[in-house]
């Protein structure tokens, strides 16, 4: 991307956070902000959402349980951030309209979307729901649930180690990493884990401040059983590329989420840890609660396609173990049983 090159030539090496911000979110050339990113079979990578509608149906059941816990309030808001083309919202709303009309009537669906082109895609995909779906100009206070799938891994990170930082510089015409013995900003990670995601910490501060009552559910890939790997992943057309300097603006860049730092910050913001587990256990819990008849109106489609989707979402060698689910709560009674998704939770991190 020429603008990155020009800036480094003029001002010298820049942080990887700045580079990642340009590559993904430069208003004109960024991989996401330009609308170039495609998810799914014909795109660059799969997500839970692109596997099929079952993921949204299971989460819709979890949202319904939360709505009941909040006393079936009729100003319940589902906030989604990182909604891409609006497919998850559509899967959730279609399912609730058909199976839980009382909840459907009580809720509003709010999408926090900074990029006009993605907002346009979402408006088209969700047109049939009229003003049930809203796009505020900035985050607003709400009661209900804030949901995100693979939002945090797409936030720009600084690459830090041993008190120093890896910057992006130029060697002739080529982008290269440059080791710098000092860091570029005053804010420091509390632990040195290879990558520092300041936007994720700012996100939790902001979301906690706006949540009046309810839950935050974030699904992402991060801490694995072996621990946190601070390595940038680069994906294009279902291939892992070797370097973030390949196909800049045409490839996805992600960093696995350092859940411990998010949890630490959430607690500092007065949030309670309502659960933390892997996706396999989370979705199995929701499924079992649906099958037990706790939501008599909820019926999941049984078909070879739905079974394939379920296997992809649950299988430990597919998406079941790679992804984790964190739920945070505010102003909800804490002497209740765990949410459906945490019924079988294997707590990967000590919760409160
Ligand atoms: C990996 S994609 C996931 C898309 C979708 N949730 C899914 O699972 O298919 C990450 C998305 O997060 C969006 N995103 C990144 N930072 C954001 C922010 N601060 N607010 C809203 N969306 C953001 C990107 O534009 C992109 O659409």
Coordinates of C-alpha atoms and ligand atoms in Angstrom, one line a residue:
X1 CA 0.0 0.0 0.0
X2 CA 1.7 3.2 -1.2
X3 CA 0.4 5.4 1.6
X4 CA 2.1 3.1 4.2
X5 CA 5.3 3.2 2.2
X6 CA 5.2 7.0 1.8
X7 CA 4.7 7.5 5.5
X8 CA 7.5 5.2 6.6
X9 CA 9.9 6.8 4.1
X10 CA 9.0 10.2 5.4
X11 CA 8.8 9.6 9.2
X12 CA 10.8 6.3 9.7
X13 CA 9.5 3.0 11.2
X14 CA 6.0 2.9 12.7
X15 CA 4.3 0.6 15.2
X16 CA 2.7 -2.6 14.0
X17 CA -0.6 -1.3 15.5
X18 CA -0.5 1.6 13.0
X19 CA 0.4 -0.7 10.1
X20 CA -2.5 -3.1 11.0
X21 CA -4.8 -0.1 11.3
X22 CA -3.9 1.0 7.8
X23 CA -4.0 -2.5 6.3
X24 CA -7.4 -3.3 7.7
X25 CA -9.2 0.0 8.3
X26 CA -7.7 2.7 6.1
X27 CA -10.9 4.5 4.9
X28 CA -10.2 3.8 1.3
X29 CA -7.8 1.0 1.0
X30 CA -8.3 -1.1 4.2
X31 CA -9.3 -4.7 3.9
X32 CA -12.5 -4.3 5.9
X33 CA -13.3 -0.6 5.5
X34 CA -13.1 -0.8 1.7
X35 CA -15.7 -3.6 1.8
X36 CA -13.3 -5.9 0.1
X37 CA -13.3 -8.6 2.8
X38 CA -15.3 -11.7 1.9
X39 CA -16.0 -14.3 4.5
X40 CA -17.1 -17.9 3.7
X41 CA -16.4 -20.5 1.0
X42 CA -15.9 -17.9 -1.7
X43 CA -13.9 -15.6 0.5
X44 CA -10.8 -15.6 2.5
X45 CA -11.7 -17.5 5.6
X46 CA -14.6 -19.1 7.5
X47 CA -16.1 -17.9 10.8
X48 CA -18.8 -19.4 13.0
X49 CA -21.3 -17.2 11.3
X50 CA -20.3 -18.3 7.8
X51 CA -20.7 -22.0 8.8
X52 CA -24.5 -21.5 8.5
X53 CA -27.6 -20.2 10.4
X54 CA -27.4 -22.8 13.3
X55 CA -24.8 -20.7 15.1
X56 CA -27.2 -17.7 15.2
X57 CA -30.0 -19.9 16.3
X58 CA -28.1 -21.3 19.3
X59 CA -27.1 -17.8 20.3
X60 CA -30.6 -16.6 19.9
X61 CA -31.7 -19.2 22.5
X62 CA -28.9 -17.9 24.8
X63 CA -30.1 -14.3 24.4
X64 CA -33.7 -15.5 25.2
X65 CA -32.5 -16.9 28.5
X66 CA -30.8 -13.6 29.3
X67 CA -34.0 -11.7 28.4
X68 CA -35.9 -13.9 30.9
X69 CA -33.3 -13.3 33.5
X70 CA -33.7 -9.5 33.1
X71 CA -37.5 -10.0 33.8
X72 CA -38.6 -10.1 30.1
X73 CA -38.1 -6.4 29.9
X74 CA -39.5 -4.8 26.8
X75 CA -36.5 -2.5 26.2
X76 CA -34.1 -5.3 25.7
X77 CA -31.3 -4.5 23.2
X78 CA -29.0 -6.9 21.5
X79 CA -25.9 -4.9 20.5
X80 CA -23.7 -6.5 17.9
X81 CA -20.2 -5.2 17.0
X82 CA -18.2 -6.5 14.1
X83 CA -21.5 -7.5 12.3
X84 CA -19.8 -7.7 8.9
X85 CA -22.7 -8.2 6.3
X86 CA -25.4 -8.6 8.9
X87 CA -25.8 -12.4 8.5
X88 CA -25.6 -13.2 12.2
X89 CA -28.3 -10.6 13.0
X90 CA -30.5 -12.0 10.3
X91 CA -30.1 -15.6 11.6
X92 CA -30.9 -14.5 15.1
X93 CA -33.9 -12.3 14.2
X94 CA -35.5 -14.8 11.7
X95 CA -35.2 -17.5 14.3
X96 CA -36.7 -15.4 17.1
X97 CA -39.5 -14.1 14.9
X98 CA -40.6 -17.7 14.2
X99 CA -40.0 -19.4 17.5
X100 CA -40.1 -16.7 20.2
X101 CA -42.4 -13.9 19.0
X102 CA -42.8 -12.5 22.5
X103 CA -39.1 -11.9 22.8
X104 CA -38.9 -10.8 19.2
X105 CA -41.5 -8.1 19.9
X106 CA -39.7 -6.9 23.0
X107 CA -36.2 -6.4 21.5
X108 CA -34.3 -4.0 19.4
X109 CA -31.2 -5.0 17.5
X110 CA -28.4 -2.4 17.5
X111 CA -25.4 -2.7 15.3
X112 CA -22.2 -0.7 16.0
X113 CA -20.7 -0.2 12.6
X114 CA -18.0 2.4 11.9
X115 CA -17.7 1.7 8.1
X116 CA -20.3 3.1 5.7
X117 CA -20.0 0.3 3.1
X118 CA -20.5 -2.4 5.7
X119 CA -23.5 -0.5 7.1
X120 CA -24.9 -0.5 3.6
X121 CA -24.6 -4.2 3.2
X122 CA -26.2 -4.7 6.6
X123 CA -29.1 -2.4 5.8
X124 CA -29.8 -4.4 2.7
X125 CA -29.6 -7.8 4.4
X126 CA -31.8 -6.7 7.3
X127 CA -34.3 -4.5 5.4
X128 CA -37.2 -7.0 6.2
X129 CA -36.9 -6.1 9.9
X130 CA -37.6 -2.4 9.4
X131 CA -36.8 -0.2 12.3
X132 CA -36.3 -3.2 14.7
X133 CA -32.6 -2.8 13.6
X134 CA -30.8 0.4 14.4
X135 CA -27.4 1.9 13.6
X136 CA -26.5 4.6 16.1
X137 CA -23.7 7.0 15.3
X138 CA -21.9 6.1 18.5
X139 CA -22.3 3.6 21.3
X140 CA -25.2 4.4 23.6
X141 CA -26.2 3.0 27.0
X142 CA -28.3 -0.2 26.9
X143 CA -29.8 -3.0 28.9
X144 CA -29.5 -6.5 27.3
X145 CA -26.6 -8.2 25.7
X146 CA -23.6 -7.1 23.8
X147 CA -22.4 -9.8 21.4
X148 CA -19.3 -10.1 19.2
X149 CA -17.8 -12.9 17.2
X150 CA -14.2 -12.4 16.1
X151 CA -14.2 -8.7 16.9
X152 CA -11.3 -8.6 19.3
X153 CA -8.9 -10.6 17.1
X154 CA -9.3 -8.0 14.3
X155 CA -8.2 -5.1 16.5
X156 CA -4.7 -3.6 15.8
X157 CA -2.0 -4.7 18.2
X158 CA 1.5 -3.6 19.1
X159 CA 4.2 -6.3 19.0
X160 CA 6.2 -6.1 22.2
X161 CA 8.9 -8.1 23.8
X162 CA 11.7 -7.8 26.4
X163 CA 10.9 -4.1 27.1
X164 CA 11.1 -3.3 23.4
X165 CA 8.8 -3.2 20.4
X166 CA 8.8 -4.6 16.8
X167 CA 8.2 -1.8 14.4
X168 CA 7.5 -1.8 10.6
X169 CA 10.2 -0.2 8.5
X170 CA 11.6 -0.3 5.0
X171 CA 14.7 -2.0 3.6
X172 CA 14.9 -0.6 0.0
X173 CA 11.5 -1.4 -1.4
X174 CA 10.6 -4.1 1.1
X175 CA 8.7 -3.9 4.4
X176 CA 10.7 -5.4 7.3
X177 CA 10.4 -5.6 11.0
X178 CA 12.7 -3.4 12.9
X179 CA 13.5 -4.2 16.6
X180 CA 13.4 -1.1 18.7
X181 CA 14.7 -1.2 22.3
X182 CA 12.1 1.3 23.5
X183 CA 8.3 1.3 23.1
X184 CA 6.4 3.8 21.0
X185 CA 3.8 4.8 23.6
X186 CA 3.6 5.3 27.3
X187 CA 0.9 2.6 27.9
X188 CA 2.4 -0.7 28.8
X189 CA 1.0 -4.2 28.8
X190 CA 0.7 -5.6 32.4
X191 CA 2.4 -8.8 31.2
X192 CA 4.8 -9.2 28.3
X193 CA 3.1 -11.6 26.0
X194 CA 4.3 -10.7 22.5
X195 CA 1.3 -8.6 21.6
X196 CA -0.5 -5.7 23.3
X197 CA -4.1 -5.0 22.2
X198 CA -4.9 -1.5 23.6
X199 CA -8.0 -1.1 21.4
X200 CA -9.5 -4.3 23.1
X201 CA -8.9 -2.7 26.6
X202 CA -10.5 0.5 25.4
X203 CA -13.4 -1.5 24.0
X204 CA -14.0 -3.2 27.3
X205 CA -13.9 0.2 29.2
X206 CA -16.4 1.7 26.7
X207 CA -18.8 -1.4 26.6
X208 CA -18.8 -1.7 30.4
X209 CA -19.6 2.0 30.8
X210 CA -22.6 1.7 28.3
X211 CA -24.0 -1.5 29.8
X212 CA -26.6 -0.6 32.4
X213 CA -27.7 -4.1 33.0
X214 CA -27.1 -7.4 31.3
X215 CA -24.2 -9.3 29.7
X216 CA -21.4 -9.0 27.3
X217 CA -20.6 -12.2 25.3
X218 CA -17.4 -12.2 23.3
X219 CA -16.4 -15.2 21.1
X220 CA -13.0 -15.3 19.7
X221 CA -9.9 -17.4 19.4
X222 CA -7.2 -16.8 21.9
X223 CA -5.7 -18.6 24.8
X224 CA -5.3 -22.2 23.9
X225 CA -4.6 -25.1 26.2
X226 CA -0.9 -24.5 25.5
X227 CA -1.2 -20.8 26.4
X228 CA -1.2 -17.5 24.5
X229 CA 0.6 -17.3 21.2
X230 CA 1.4 -13.7 20.2
X231 CA 1.8 -14.4 16.5
X232 CA 0.1 -12.5 13.7
X233 CA -2.0 -14.6 11.4
X234 CA -2.4 -13.6 7.8
X235 CA -5.2 -15.2 5.7
X236 CA -6.3 -14.8 2.1
X237 CA -8.4 -17.1 0.0
X238 CA -8.3 -19.8 2.7
X239 CA -4.5 -19.8 2.8
X240 CA -2.2 -18.8 5.6
X241 CA 0.3 -16.3 4.2
X242 CA 3.9 -16.2 5.7
X243 CA 4.1 -12.5 6.4
X244 CA 1.8 -9.5 7.1
X245 CA 3.6 -7.7 4.4
X246 CA 2.1 -9.9 1.7
X247 CA -1.1 -8.7 -0.1
X248 CA -1.5 -5.7 2.2
X249 CA -5.1 -4.5 2.1
X250 CA -6.2 -7.8 0.5
X251 CA -5.5 -10.2 3.3
X252 CA -6.9 -10.5 6.8
X253 CA -4.6 -9.9 9.8
X254 CA -5.5 -11.2 13.2
X255 CA -3.9 -11.7 16.6
X256 CA -5.2 -14.3 19.1
X257 CA -6.9 -12.7 22.1
X258 CA -5.1 -12.4 25.4
X259 CA -8.2 -13.3 27.5
X260 CA -6.4 -12.8 30.8
X261 CA -5.8 -9.1 30.1
X262 CA -9.5 -8.6 29.0
X263 CA -10.7 -10.3 32.1
X264 CA -8.4 -8.3 34.3
X265 CA -9.7 -5.1 32.7
X266 CA -13.3 -6.2 32.9
X267 CA -13.0 -6.7 36.6
X268 CA -11.4 -3.3 37.0
X269 CA -14.5 -1.9 35.3
X270 CA -16.7 -3.7 37.9
X271 CA -17.9 -6.5 35.6
X272 CA -18.4 -10.0 37.0
X273 CA -17.2 -13.1 35.1
X274 CA -20.4 -15.0 34.2
X275 CA -18.4 -17.7 32.4
X276 CA -15.4 -18.6 30.3
X277 CA -15.1 -21.8 28.4
X278 CA -14.4 -23.2 24.9
X279 CA -17.0 -23.1 22.2
X280 CA -17.6 -26.8 22.2
X281 CA -18.8 -26.7 25.8
X282 CA -20.6 -23.4 25.4
X283 CA -22.7 -24.5 22.4
X284 CA -23.3 -28.0 23.9
X285 CA -24.7 -26.4 27.0
X286 CA -27.2 -24.3 25.0
X287 CA -28.1 -27.3 22.9
X288 CA -28.8 -29.4 26.0
X289 CA -31.0 -26.7 27.5
X290 CA -33.0 -26.4 24.3
X291 CA -33.4 -30.2 24.2
X292 CA -34.4 -30.4 27.8
X293 CA -37.5 -28.4 26.8
X294 CA -36.8 -25.3 28.9
X295 CA -37.8 -23.3 25.8
X296 CA -40.8 -25.3 24.6
X297 CA -41.2 -23.2 21.6
X298 CA -37.7 -23.6 20.4
X299 CA -37.1 -26.2 17.8
X300 CA -33.8 -26.6 16.0
X301 CA -34.0 -27.8 12.4
X302 CA -32.8 -31.4 12.1
X303 CA -31.4 -32.0 8.7
X304 CA -28.1 -33.3 7.2
X305 CA -27.1 -29.7 6.7
X306 CA -27.8 -28.6 10.3
X307 CA -25.9 -31.7 11.5
X308 CA -22.9 -30.8 9.4
X309 CA -23.0 -27.2 10.8
X310 CA -23.2 -28.6 14.3
X311 CA -20.2 -30.8 13.8
X312 CA -18.1 -28.0 12.4
X313 CA -19.0 -25.7 15.3
X314 CA -18.5 -28.3 18.0
X315 CA -15.7 -30.6 16.9
X316 CA -12.5 -30.0 18.9
X317 CA -10.4 -30.3 15.7
X318 CA -12.6 -27.9 13.8
X319 CA -14.0 -24.8 15.6
X320 CA -14.9 -26.3 19.0
X321 CA -11.7 -25.9 20.8
X322 CA -10.0 -23.1 18.9
X323 CA -12.7 -20.6 20.0
X324 CA -13.4 -19.5 23.5
X325 CA -16.5 -17.7 24.9
X326 CA -16.3 -15.1 27.6
X327 CA -19.4 -13.8 29.3
X328 CA -19.4 -10.7 31.6
X329 CA -22.2 -9.5 33.7
X330 CA -23.3 -6.2 35.3
X331 CA -26.2 -5.5 37.6
X332 CA -27.6 -9.0 37.4
X333 CA -28.3 -11.2 40.5
X334 CA -25.3 -13.3 40.9
X335 CA -26.9 -16.1 42.9
X336 CA -28.4 -17.7 39.8
X337 CA -27.3 -20.9 38.0
X338 CA -24.9 -20.4 35.2
X339 CA -26.2 -19.3 31.8
X340 CA -27.1 -22.2 29.5
X341 CA -23.8 -21.9 27.6
X342 CA -21.8 -22.4 30.8
X343 CA -23.8 -25.4 32.0
X344 CA -20.9 -27.8 31.1
X345 CA -18.2 -25.1 31.2
X346 CA -14.6 -26.1 31.7
X347 CA -13.3 -23.0 33.3
X348 CA -10.1 -22.2 31.4
X349 CA -9.4 -19.3 33.8
X350 CA -10.4 -19.0 37.4
X351 CA -13.7 -17.1 37.4
X352 CA -15.3 -15.1 40.3
Ligands
LIG1 C1 -13.2 -11.3 11.6 S1 -14.5 -10.2 11.1 C2 -15.8 -11.0 11.9 C3 -17.1 -10.8 11.2 C4 -18.4 -11.5 11.8 N1 -18.6 -11.2 13.2 C5 -18.3 -13.0 11.6 O1 -18.0 -13.7 12.6 O2 -18.4 -13.5 10.5 C6 -14.2 -8.8 12.1 C7 -15.1 -7.7 11.9 O3 -15.0 -6.7 13.0 C8 -15.1 -5.4 12.4 N2 -14.6 -4.4 13.4 C9 -13.3 -4.2 13.7 N3 -13.2 -3.3 14.6 C10 -14.4 -2.8 14.8 C11 -15.0 -1.8 15.7 N4 -14.2 -1.1 16.5 N5 -16.3 -1.6 15.7 C12 -17.1 -2.4 14.9 N6 -16.7 -3.3 14.0 C13 -15.3 -3.5 14.0 C14 -14.4 -5.5 11.1 O4 -14.8 -4.5 10.2 C15 -14.9 -6.9 10.6 O5 -16.2 -6.8 9.9

